[in-house]
Amino acid sequence: MDLQNLLEDIVGTVQPLLGQGAPADYIPSLAAVDTQQFGISVATSDGDVFASGDADVPFSIQSISKVYALALVLAGDGDRIWKRVFREPSGNPFNSLVQLEHEDGIPRNPFINAGALVVTDRLLSIVGSSPSPVRELLRQESGNNSIDADPVVAASEAANSHRNASLAHFLASYGNLENPVDSVLEAYIDQCALEMSCTDLALASRFLANNGLRGNGTALLSPSQTKRVNAVMLTCGTYDAAGEFAYRVGLPGKSGVGGGIVAVVPNKCTICVWSPGLGRSGNSLAGVAALDEFTTRTGWSIF
Ligand code: GLN
């Protein structure tokens, strides 16, 4: 398999899609990002990296951060979080308020905003917010020590976070937050605002393809926990488009409204794609198409 050639081919294939869809506009600073950009990186289990297009351009990772927050909570606390968050697909938009009331303050899964707020709350209780545990993990696993939150994106989201603030207050009203609403929101917004390239993210996610082993050979998660994080990514990682994503791509994946998607081929590689034009459910249009092409051409799928 000539991965470098394949990635270059894929960059060509997605060109007609660039500029379609729209960047997230409810976070004003993301709305200004050029939708003509596309990058793809693959990090193999044994440490090789292949990349093409805008693979080294940093972008806002947004909800992709939810995977690492969950991994850190599972690593610190085992299964306890599952008393406070379900693990079923939501079939609703990622920032929906309605479902939370119906389900008495227990979010459907850790990858919709309500669930991620609960996970972030637990992470705050376990390790605190300074330094940001998600940022530290991503720095260590990618080897890029300059990874940081973009303060402009964080401020832009903070100034427009009425829905997330509502979700957090609602969770608190059900007794499903341990820390003050403002601290949870701040930590959540800060980890969403981390800026990373496709190559950074592909490298930093390798523990998901490597049975939970970090780059230095120590275990972040057990093989069984890693299987479960990947399972939740498959069923819930792309929100109400998770069925379509599984159909087209056939891999666990996690998207963010910055236009990035991380996908995992267990025991083989991680793939990160990025293009800011989003479809209706908040997933990158060109990114999903690229992953579809990648798994179709390589046959690397979990099915
Ligand atoms: N920070 C964004 C929000 O809370 C993340 C959403 C996403 O990437 N789907 O709305």
PDB file of N, CA, C and O in Angstrom, residues 111-151:
ATOM      1  N   PHE A 111     -20.135  12.356  24.129  1.00  0.00           N
ATOM      2  CA  PHE A 111     -19.663  13.162  23.005  1.00  0.00           C
ATOM      3  C   PHE A 111     -20.640  14.247  22.568  1.00  0.00           C
ATOM      4  O   PHE A 111     -20.297  15.092  21.747  1.00  0.00           O
ATOM      5  N   ILE A 112     -21.893  14.208  23.074  1.00  0.00           N
ATOM      6  CA  ILE A 112     -22.723  15.403  22.904  1.00  0.00           C
ATOM      7  C   ILE A 112     -22.274  16.400  23.963  1.00  0.00           C
ATOM      8  O   ILE A 112     -21.606  16.035  24.946  1.00  0.00           O
ATOM      9  N   ASN A 113     -22.635  17.672  23.797  1.00  0.00           N
ATOM     10  CA  ASN A 113     -22.097  18.690  24.698  1.00  0.00           C
ATOM     11  C   ASN A 113     -22.443  18.425  26.161  1.00  0.00           C
ATOM     12  O   ASN A 113     -21.600  18.579  27.047  1.00  0.00           O
ATOM     13  N   ALA A 114     -23.698  18.009  26.422  1.00  0.00           N
ATOM     14  CA  ALA A 114     -24.102  17.778  27.815  1.00  0.00           C
ATOM     15  C   ALA A 114     -23.215  16.709  28.454  1.00  0.00           C
ATOM     16  O   ALA A 114     -22.738  16.868  29.590  1.00  0.00           O
ATOM     17  N   GLY A 115     -22.969  15.629  27.720  1.00  0.00           N
ATOM     18  CA  GLY A 115     -22.142  14.539  28.247  1.00  0.00           C
ATOM     19  C   GLY A 115     -20.708  14.986  28.447  1.00  0.00           C
ATOM     20  O   GLY A 115     -20.058  14.635  29.452  1.00  0.00           O
ATOM     21  N   ALA A 116     -20.205  15.777  27.516  1.00  0.00           N
ATOM     22  CA  ALA A 116     -18.819  16.243  27.630  1.00  0.00           C
ATOM     23  C   ALA A 116     -18.662  17.200  28.804  1.00  0.00           C
ATOM     24  O   ALA A 116     -17.598  17.252  29.428  1.00  0.00           O
ATOM     25  N   LEU A 117     -19.707  17.951  29.115  1.00  0.00           N
ATOM     26  CA  LEU A 117     -19.635  18.837  30.289  1.00  0.00           C
ATOM     27  C   LEU A 117     -19.512  18.005  31.563  1.00  0.00           C
ATOM     28  O   LEU A 117     -18.744  18.347  32.470  1.00  0.00           O
ATOM     29  N   VAL A 118     -20.235  16.879  31.638  1.00  0.00           N
ATOM     30  CA  VAL A 118     -20.137  16.005  32.813  1.00  0.00           C
ATOM     31  C   VAL A 118     -18.733  15.387  32.902  1.00  0.00           C
ATOM     32  O   VAL A 118     -18.120  15.334  33.972  1.00  0.00           O
ATOM     33  N   VAL A 119     -18.211  14.943  31.757  1.00  0.00           N
ATOM     34  CA  VAL A 119     -16.860  14.349  31.738  1.00  0.00           C
ATOM     35  C   VAL A 119     -15.828  15.402  32.157  1.00  0.00           C
ATOM     36  O   VAL A 119     -14.922  15.135  32.969  1.00  0.00           O
ATOM     37  N   THR A 120     -15.971  16.613  31.625  1.00  0.00           N
ATOM     38  CA  THR A 120     -15.026  17.687  31.962  1.00  0.00           C
ATOM     39  C   THR A 120     -15.101  18.013  33.455  1.00  0.00           C
ATOM     40  O   THR A 120     -14.080  18.274  34.108  1.00  0.00           O
ATOM     41  N   ASP A 121     -16.325  17.991  33.979  1.00  0.00           N
ATOM     42  CA  ASP A 121     -16.523  18.228  35.413  1.00  0.00           C
ATOM     43  C   ASP A 121     -15.738  17.192  36.230  1.00  0.00           C
ATOM     44  O   ASP A 121     -15.030  17.523  37.179  1.00  0.00           O
ATOM     45  N   ARG A 122     -15.855  15.937  35.822  1.00  0.00           N
ATOM     46  CA  ARG A 122     -15.160  14.868  36.560  1.00  0.00           C
ATOM     47  C   ARG A 122     -13.644  15.026  36.441  1.00  0.00           C
ATOM     48  O   ARG A 122     -12.890  14.824  37.393  1.00  0.00           O
ATOM     49  N   LEU A 123     -13.199  15.397  35.239  1.00  0.00           N
ATOM     50  CA  LEU A 123     -11.757  15.591  35.031  1.00  0.00           C
ATOM     51  C   LEU A 123     -11.239  16.709  35.932  1.00  0.00           C
ATOM     52  O   LEU A 123     -10.150  16.604  36.510  1.00  0.00           O
ATOM     53  N   LEU A 124     -12.041  17.772  36.073  1.00  0.00           N
ATOM     54  CA  LEU A 124     -11.666  18.869  36.981  1.00  0.00           C
ATOM     55  C   LEU A 124     -11.505  18.346  38.408  1.00  0.00           C
ATOM     56  O   LEU A 124     -10.563  18.719  39.113  1.00  0.00           O
ATOM     57  N   SER A 125     -12.433  17.472  38.820  1.00  0.00           N
ATOM     58  CA  SER A 125     -12.357  16.933  40.189  1.00  0.00           C
ATOM     59  C   SER A 125     -11.134  16.042  40.362  1.00  0.00           C
ATOM     60  O   SER A 125     -10.499  16.043  41.414  1.00  0.00           O
ATOM     61  N   ILE A 126     -10.807  15.287  39.312  1.00  0.00           N
ATOM     62  CA  ILE A 126      -9.689  14.335  39.455  1.00  0.00           C
ATOM     63  C   ILE A 126      -8.336  15.045  39.397  1.00  0.00           C
ATOM     64  O   ILE A 126      -7.463  14.805  40.221  1.00  0.00           O
ATOM     65  N   VAL A 127      -8.152  15.906  38.379  1.00  0.00           N
ATOM     66  CA  VAL A 127      -6.805  16.488  38.196  1.00  0.00           C
ATOM     67  C   VAL A 127      -6.743  18.006  38.199  1.00  0.00           C
ATOM     68  O   VAL A 127      -5.669  18.570  38.108  1.00  0.00           O
ATOM     69  N   GLY A 128      -7.878  18.685  38.254  1.00  0.00           N
ATOM     70  CA  GLY A 128      -7.841  20.146  38.213  1.00  0.00           C
ATOM     71  C   GLY A 128      -7.667  20.655  36.796  1.00  0.00           C
ATOM     72  O   GLY A 128      -7.604  19.873  35.846  1.00  0.00           O
ATOM     73  N   SER A 129      -7.543  21.962  36.645  1.00  0.00           N
ATOM     74  CA  SER A 129      -7.532  22.531  35.292  1.00  0.00           C
ATOM     75  C   SER A 129      -6.186  23.142  34.930  1.00  0.00           C
ATOM     76  O   SER A 129      -5.975  23.588  33.810  1.00  0.00           O
ATOM     77  N   SER A 130      -5.262  23.177  35.871  1.00  0.00           N
ATOM     78  CA  SER A 130      -4.023  23.873  35.578  1.00  0.00           C
ATOM     79  C   SER A 130      -2.809  23.003  35.931  1.00  0.00           C
ATOM     80  O   SER A 130      -2.621  22.677  37.101  1.00  0.00           O
ATOM     81  N   PRO A 131      -2.018  22.575  34.933  1.00  0.00           N
ATOM     82  CA  PRO A 131      -2.215  22.826  33.505  1.00  0.00           C
ATOM     83  C   PRO A 131      -3.354  21.971  32.967  1.00  0.00           C
ATOM     84  O   PRO A 131      -3.711  20.971  33.589  1.00  0.00           O
ATOM     85  N   SER A 132      -3.904  22.371  31.812  1.00  0.00           N
ATOM     86  CA  SER A 132      -5.009  21.636  31.221  1.00  0.00           C
ATOM     87  C   SER A 132      -4.599  20.185  30.952  1.00  0.00           C
ATOM     88  O   SER A 132      -3.657  19.928  30.200  1.00  0.00           O
ATOM     89  N   PRO A 133      -5.278  19.211  31.592  1.00  0.00           N
ATOM     90  CA  PRO A 133      -4.865  17.812  31.413  1.00  0.00           C
ATOM     91  C   PRO A 133      -4.988  17.337  29.972  1.00  0.00           C
ATOM     92  O   PRO A 133      -4.154  16.551  29.508  1.00  0.00           O
ATOM     93  N   VAL A 134      -6.004  17.831  29.253  1.00  0.00           N
ATOM     94  CA  VAL A 134      -6.171  17.415  27.853  1.00  0.00           C
ATOM     95  C   VAL A 134      -5.001  17.962  27.027  1.00  0.00           C
ATOM     96  O   VAL A 134      -4.392  17.249  26.225  1.00  0.00           O
ATOM     97  N   ARG A 135      -4.653  19.231  27.267  1.00  0.00           N
ATOM     98  CA  ARG A 135      -3.527  19.822  26.523  1.00  0.00           C
ATOM     99  C   ARG A 135      -2.229  19.060  26.814  1.00  0.00           C
ATOM    100  O   ARG A 135      -1.449  18.774  25.899  1.00  0.00           O
ATOM    101  N   GLU A 136      -2.007  18.716  28.075  1.00  0.00           N
ATOM    102  CA  GLU A 136      -0.763  18.008  28.424  1.00  0.00           C
ATOM    103  C   GLU A 136      -0.686  16.662  27.712  1.00  0.00           C
ATOM    104  O   GLU A 136       0.349  16.279  27.173  1.00  0.00           O
ATOM    105  N   LEU A 137      -1.818  15.921  27.718  1.00  0.00           N
ATOM    106  CA  LEU A 137      -1.829  14.614  27.044  1.00  0.00           C
ATOM    107  C   LEU A 137      -1.529  14.789  25.553  1.00  0.00           C
ATOM    108  O   LEU A 137      -0.702  14.059  24.975  1.00  0.00           O
ATOM    109  N   LEU A 138      -2.178  15.774  24.936  1.00  0.00           N
ATOM    110  CA  LEU A 138      -2.009  15.963  23.494  1.00  0.00           C
ATOM    111  C   LEU A 138      -0.589  16.418  23.156  1.00  0.00           C
ATOM    112  O   LEU A 138      -0.019  15.999  22.151  1.00  0.00           O
ATOM    113  N   ARG A 139      -0.012  17.251  24.019  1.00  0.00           N
ATOM    114  CA  ARG A 139       1.389  17.661  23.809  1.00  0.00           C
ATOM    115  C   ARG A 139       2.312  16.454  23.883  1.00  0.00           C
ATOM    116  O   ARG A 139       3.190  16.262  23.043  1.00  0.00           O
ATOM    117  N   GLN A 140       2.104  15.640  24.928  1.00  0.00           N
ATOM    118  CA  GLN A 140       3.014  14.506  25.120  1.00  0.00           C
ATOM    119  C   GLN A 140       2.893  13.500  23.986  1.00  0.00           C
ATOM    120  O   GLN A 140       3.893  13.024  23.457  1.00  0.00           O
ATOM    121  N   GLU A 141       1.662  13.186  23.594  1.00  0.00           N
ATOM    122  CA  GLU A 141       1.477  12.122  22.591  1.00  0.00           C
ATOM    123  C   GLU A 141       1.838  12.580  21.184  1.00  0.00           C
ATOM    124  O   GLU A 141       2.224  11.773  20.348  1.00  0.00           O
ATOM    125  N   SER A 142       1.697  13.877  20.903  1.00  0.00           N
ATOM    126  CA  SER A 142       2.045  14.359  19.557  1.00  0.00           C
ATOM    127  C   SER A 142       3.511  14.746  19.485  1.00  0.00           C
ATOM    128  O   SER A 142       4.072  14.871  18.395  1.00  0.00           O
ATOM    129  N   GLY A 143       4.130  14.989  20.651  1.00  0.00           N
ATOM    130  CA  GLY A 143       5.516  15.482  20.664  1.00  0.00           C
ATOM    131  C   GLY A 143       5.606  16.956  20.313  1.00  0.00           C
ATOM    132  O   GLY A 143       6.693  17.483  20.094  1.00  0.00           O
ATOM    133  N   ASN A 144       4.474  17.641  20.249  1.00  0.00           N
ATOM    134  CA  ASN A 144       4.479  19.075  19.909  1.00  0.00           C
ATOM    135  C   ASN A 144       4.134  19.887  21.157  1.00  0.00           C
ATOM    136  O   ASN A 144       2.978  20.005  21.547  1.00  0.00           O
ATOM    137  N   ASN A 145       5.182  20.478  21.751  1.00  0.00           N
ATOM    138  CA  ASN A 145       4.995  21.192  23.015  1.00  0.00           C
ATOM    139  C   ASN A 145       4.408  22.572  22.862  1.00  0.00           C
ATOM    140  O   ASN A 145       4.156  23.263  23.848  1.00  0.00           O
ATOM    141  N   SER A 146       4.195  22.995  21.605  1.00  0.00           N
ATOM    142  CA  SER A 146       3.632  24.341  21.446  1.00  0.00           C
ATOM    143  C   SER A 146       2.108  24.308  21.327  1.00  0.00           C
ATOM    144  O   SER A 146       1.477  25.351  21.175  1.00  0.00           O
ATOM    145  N   ILE A 147       1.505  23.114  21.417  1.00  0.00           N
ATOM    146  CA  ILE A 147       0.038  23.039  21.332  1.00  0.00           C
ATOM    147  C   ILE A 147      -0.583  23.844  22.470  1.00  0.00           C
ATOM    148  O   ILE A 147      -0.189  23.704  23.625  1.00  0.00           O
ATOM    149  N   ASP A 148      -1.546  24.698  22.105  1.00  0.00           N
ATOM    150  CA  ASP A 148      -2.218  25.507  23.122  1.00  0.00           C
ATOM    151  C   ASP A 148      -3.606  25.894  22.649  1.00  0.00           C
ATOM    152  O   ASP A 148      -3.917  25.753  21.463  1.00  0.00           O
ATOM    153  N   ALA A 149      -4.400  26.409  23.590  1.00  0.00           N
ATOM    154  CA  ALA A 149      -5.719  26.922  23.223  1.00  0.00           C
ATOM    155  C   ALA A 149      -5.553  28.273  22.539  1.00  0.00           C
ATOM    156  O   ALA A 149      -4.675  29.055  22.913  1.00  0.00           O
ATOM    157  N   ASP A 150      -6.374  28.528  21.529  1.00  0.00           N
ATOM    158  CA  ASP A 150      -6.381  29.837  20.880  1.00  0.00           C
ATOM    159  C   ASP A 150      -7.284  30.744  21.720  1.00  0.00           C
ATOM    160  O   ASP A 150      -8.497  30.520  21.793  1.00  0.00           O
ATOM    161  N   PRO A 151      -6.699  31.778  22.359  1.00  0.00           N
ATOM    162  CA  PRO A 151      -7.503  32.603  23.266  1.00  0.00           C
ATOM    163  C   PRO A 151      -8.634  33.343  22.548  1.00  0.00           C
ATOM    164  O   PRO A 151      -9.669  33.624  23.143  1.00  0.00           O
TER     165      PRO A 151
END
